[in-house]
Amino acid sequence: MRKVVKTHLPSDKAPIEWATKGGNVLYTAHIPIREDGSIETGDIKAQAQLTLQNLKRTVEAAGGTMDDVTQVLIYLPDKNDFAGMNEVYRTFFKQPFPNRATVVAGLMVPDARIEIVAYAHIGG
């Protein structure tokens, strides 16, 4: 059964939850959104920092740590943002790193340069 994880992020505009758990697995997706619902429109480093900070806060709200994150899927609309994203990404994870894929794809949120989908195994 799916349980909602309450986060610090706004959830009244779209038919989504920022995070859910099924058993001991956390399912979550993040964009560079602030608590007030506005989007960070800076460069990839600023957007990656906010997006990963949102992920970290969500994992902690679910009772875990970033060490519990087992897989990360990153979507970037511009392959030239890979190096800047990777620089910030390294500050949020330590070895052994989560399994990861990075895909160049169009994003639905205007001005967003990153979207992250992550899975974490928390407890159990």
PDB file of C-alpha atoms in Angstrom:
ATOM      1  CA  MET A   1       0.000   0.000   0.000  1.00  0.00           C
ATOM      2  CA  ARG A   2       1.229   3.467  -0.912  1.00  0.00           C
ATOM      3  CA  LYS A   3       1.860   5.912   1.941  1.00  0.00           C
ATOM      4  CA  VAL A   4       2.487   9.609   1.391  1.00  0.00           C
ATOM      5  CA  VAL A   5       5.641  11.114   2.873  1.00  0.00           C
ATOM      6  CA  LYS A   6       4.935  14.688   3.968  1.00  0.00           C
ATOM      7  CA  THR A   7       7.609  17.027   2.656  1.00  0.00           C
ATOM      8  CA  HIS A   8       8.388  20.725   2.861  1.00  0.00           C
ATOM      9  CA  LEU A   9       7.348  21.234  -0.775  1.00  0.00           C
ATOM     10  CA  PRO A  10       4.061  22.643  -2.092  1.00  0.00           C
ATOM     11  CA  SER A  11       1.668  20.041  -3.472  1.00  0.00           C
ATOM     12  CA  ASP A  12      -1.538  21.884  -4.233  1.00  0.00           C
ATOM     13  CA  LYS A  13      -1.013  22.687  -7.940  1.00  0.00           C
ATOM     14  CA  ALA A  14      -0.567  19.290  -9.573  1.00  0.00           C
ATOM     15  CA  PRO A  15      -1.992  15.805  -9.023  1.00  0.00           C
ATOM     16  CA  ILE A  16       1.267  14.508  -7.534  1.00  0.00           C
ATOM     17  CA  GLU A  17       2.917  13.624  -4.277  1.00  0.00           C
ATOM     18  CA  TRP A  18       6.585  14.524  -3.884  1.00  0.00           C
ATOM     19  CA  ALA A  19       7.270  11.226  -2.170  1.00  0.00           C
ATOM     20  CA  THR A  20       5.548   7.952  -1.366  1.00  0.00           C
ATOM     21  CA  LYS A  21       6.629   4.774   0.351  1.00  0.00           C
ATOM     22  CA  GLY A  22       5.695   1.219  -0.444  1.00  0.00           C
ATOM     23  CA  GLY A  23       7.022  -0.986   2.324  1.00  0.00           C
ATOM     24  CA  ASN A  24      10.594   0.092   2.956  1.00  0.00           C
ATOM     25  CA  VAL A  25      11.082   1.701  -0.470  1.00  0.00           C
ATOM     26  CA  LEU A  26      10.866   5.465  -0.942  1.00  0.00           C
ATOM     27  CA  TYR A  27       9.835   6.719  -4.388  1.00  0.00           C
ATOM     28  CA  THR A  28      10.448  10.393  -5.032  1.00  0.00           C
ATOM     29  CA  ALA A  29      10.996  12.907  -7.836  1.00  0.00           C
ATOM     30  CA  HIS A  30      12.342  16.455  -7.595  1.00  0.00           C
ATOM     31  CA  ILE A  31      12.794  19.626  -9.582  1.00  0.00           C
ATOM     32  CA  PRO A  32      14.433  22.927  -8.585  1.00  0.00           C
ATOM     33  CA  ILE A  33      11.360  24.176  -6.716  1.00  0.00           C
ATOM     34  CA  ARG A  34      11.367  26.387  -3.650  1.00  0.00           C
ATOM     35  CA  GLU A  35       9.011  26.013  -0.709  1.00  0.00           C
ATOM     36  CA  ASP A  36       6.918  28.923  -2.017  1.00  0.00           C
ATOM     37  CA  GLY A  37       6.374  27.076  -5.308  1.00  0.00           C
ATOM     38  CA  SER A  38       8.710  29.236  -7.403  1.00  0.00           C
ATOM     39  CA  ILE A  39      11.335  27.644  -9.633  1.00  0.00           C
ATOM     40  CA  GLU A  40      15.040  28.360  -9.338  1.00  0.00           C
ATOM     41  CA  THR A  41      16.001  29.734 -12.758  1.00  0.00           C
ATOM     42  CA  GLY A  42      19.755  30.052 -12.227  1.00  0.00           C
ATOM     43  CA  ASP A  43      22.483  27.968 -13.800  1.00  0.00           C
ATOM     44  CA  ILE A  44      22.718  24.184 -13.512  1.00  0.00           C
ATOM     45  CA  LYS A  45      24.756  24.346 -10.299  1.00  0.00           C
ATOM     46  CA  ALA A  46      22.128  26.457  -8.521  1.00  0.00           C
ATOM     47  CA  GLN A  47      19.328  24.252  -9.820  1.00  0.00           C
ATOM     48  CA  ALA A  48      21.124  21.009  -8.968  1.00  0.00           C
ATOM     49  CA  GLN A  49      21.900  22.303  -5.466  1.00  0.00           C
ATOM     50  CA  LEU A  50      18.248  23.093  -4.743  1.00  0.00           C
ATOM     51  CA  THR A  51      16.976  19.885  -6.346  1.00  0.00           C
ATOM     52  CA  LEU A  52      19.374  17.682  -4.402  1.00  0.00           C
ATOM     53  CA  GLN A  53      18.681  19.604  -1.195  1.00  0.00           C
ATOM     54  CA  ASN A  54      14.976  18.895  -1.750  1.00  0.00           C
ATOM     55  CA  LEU A  55      15.814  15.214  -2.238  1.00  0.00           C
ATOM     56  CA  LYS A  56      17.878  15.149   0.957  1.00  0.00           C
ATOM     57  CA  ARG A  57      15.130  16.780   3.003  1.00  0.00           C
ATOM     58  CA  THR A  58      12.579  14.356   1.587  1.00  0.00           C
ATOM     59  CA  VAL A  59      14.699  11.290   2.351  1.00  0.00           C
ATOM     60  CA  GLU A  60      15.133  12.588   5.906  1.00  0.00           C
ATOM     61  CA  ALA A  61      11.372  13.208   6.222  1.00  0.00           C
ATOM     62  CA  ALA A  62      10.894   9.535   5.327  1.00  0.00           C
ATOM     63  CA  GLY A  63      13.258   8.511   8.129  1.00  0.00           C
ATOM     64  CA  GLY A  64      16.358   7.896   6.032  1.00  0.00           C
ATOM     65  CA  THR A  65      19.653   9.411   4.998  1.00  0.00           C
ATOM     66  CA  MET A  66      21.293   9.939   1.632  1.00  0.00           C
ATOM     67  CA  ASP A  67      23.174   6.675   2.269  1.00  0.00           C
ATOM     68  CA  ASP A  68      19.801   4.916   1.864  1.00  0.00           C
ATOM     69  CA  VAL A  69      19.384   6.179  -1.719  1.00  0.00           C
ATOM     70  CA  THR A  70      19.954   3.210  -4.021  1.00  0.00           C
ATOM     71  CA  GLN A  71      19.167   4.592  -7.473  1.00  0.00           C
ATOM     72  CA  VAL A  72      19.043   8.052  -9.023  1.00  0.00           C
ATOM     73  CA  LEU A  73      17.722   8.939 -12.477  1.00  0.00           C
ATOM     74  CA  ILE A  74      18.685  12.420 -13.658  1.00  0.00           C
ATOM     75  CA  TYR A  75      17.048  14.237 -16.555  1.00  0.00           C
ATOM     76  CA  LEU A  76      18.772  17.221 -18.147  1.00  0.00           C
ATOM     77  CA  PRO A  77      17.501  19.154 -21.184  1.00  0.00           C
ATOM     78  CA  ASP A  78      21.068  20.137 -22.134  1.00  0.00           C
ATOM     79  CA  LYS A  79      23.979  17.668 -22.183  1.00  0.00           C
ATOM     80  CA  ASN A  80      26.337  20.599 -21.566  1.00  0.00           C
ATOM     81  CA  ASP A  81      24.948  20.787 -18.010  1.00  0.00           C
ATOM     82  CA  PHE A  82      26.315  17.331 -17.139  1.00  0.00           C
ATOM     83  CA  ALA A  83      29.647  18.483 -15.689  1.00  0.00           C
ATOM     84  CA  GLY A  84      28.091  21.201 -13.497  1.00  0.00           C
ATOM     85  CA  MET A  85      25.395  18.825 -12.264  1.00  0.00           C
ATOM     86  CA  ASN A  86      27.997  16.156 -11.498  1.00  0.00           C
ATOM     87  CA  GLU A  87      30.093  18.642  -9.500  1.00  0.00           C
ATOM     88  CA  VAL A  88      27.147  19.392  -7.207  1.00  0.00           C
ATOM     89  CA  TYR A  89      25.959  15.753  -7.126  1.00  0.00           C
ATOM     90  CA  ARG A  90      29.293  14.657  -5.615  1.00  0.00           C
ATOM     91  CA  THR A  91      28.679  16.852  -2.568  1.00  0.00           C
ATOM     92  CA  PHE A  92      25.486  14.964  -1.665  1.00  0.00           C
ATOM     93  CA  PHE A  93      26.690  11.371  -1.962  1.00  0.00           C
ATOM     94  CA  LYS A  94      29.722   9.402  -0.855  1.00  0.00           C
ATOM     95  CA  GLN A  95      31.102   6.091  -2.064  1.00  0.00           C
ATOM     96  CA  PRO A  96      29.692   3.679  -2.783  1.00  0.00           C
ATOM     97  CA  PHE A  97      27.503   5.948  -4.913  1.00  0.00           C
ATOM     98  CA  PRO A  98      23.909   5.064  -5.800  1.00  0.00           C
ATOM     99  CA  ASN A  99      23.288   3.439  -9.150  1.00  0.00           C
ATOM    100  CA  ARG A 100      22.632   6.289 -11.592  1.00  0.00           C
ATOM    101  CA  ALA A 101      21.516   7.081 -15.110  1.00  0.00           C
ATOM    102  CA  THR A 102      21.584  10.515 -16.705  1.00  0.00           C
ATOM    103  CA  VAL A 103      19.306  11.164 -19.661  1.00  0.00           C
ATOM    104  CA  VAL A 104      19.038  14.180 -21.948  1.00  0.00           C
ATOM    105  CA  ALA A 105      15.323  14.911 -22.308  1.00  0.00           C
ATOM    106  CA  GLY A 106      12.858  17.768 -22.531  1.00  0.00           C
ATOM    107  CA  LEU A 107      11.384  18.790 -19.172  1.00  0.00           C
ATOM    108  CA  MET A 108       7.816  19.920 -18.529  1.00  0.00           C
ATOM    109  CA  VAL A 109       8.636  22.747 -16.101  1.00  0.00           C
ATOM    110  CA  PRO A 110       9.652  25.934 -17.923  1.00  0.00           C
ATOM    111  CA  ASP A 111      13.220  27.068 -17.062  1.00  0.00           C
ATOM    112  CA  ALA A 112      14.006  23.839 -15.178  1.00  0.00           C
ATOM    113  CA  ARG A 113      17.422  22.446 -16.107  1.00  0.00           C
ATOM    114  CA  ILE A 114      17.160  19.275 -13.998  1.00  0.00           C
ATOM    115  CA  GLU A 115      14.698  16.687 -12.732  1.00  0.00           C
ATOM    116  CA  ILE A 116      15.660  13.827 -10.449  1.00  0.00           C
ATOM    117  CA  VAL A 117      13.874  10.566  -9.716  1.00  0.00           C
ATOM    118  CA  ALA A 118      15.262   8.618  -6.770  1.00  0.00           C
ATOM    119  CA  TYR A 119      14.626   5.399  -4.916  1.00  0.00           C
ATOM    120  CA  ALA A 120      15.760   4.677  -1.373  1.00  0.00           C
ATOM    121  CA  HIS A 121      15.541   1.598   0.803  1.00  0.00           C
ATOM    122  CA  ILE A 122      14.771   2.834   4.313  1.00  0.00           C
ATOM    123  CA  GLY A 123      14.765   0.473   7.295  1.00  0.00           C
ATOM    124  CA  GLY A 124      13.904  -3.178   7.280  1.00  0.00           C
TER     125      GLY A 124
END
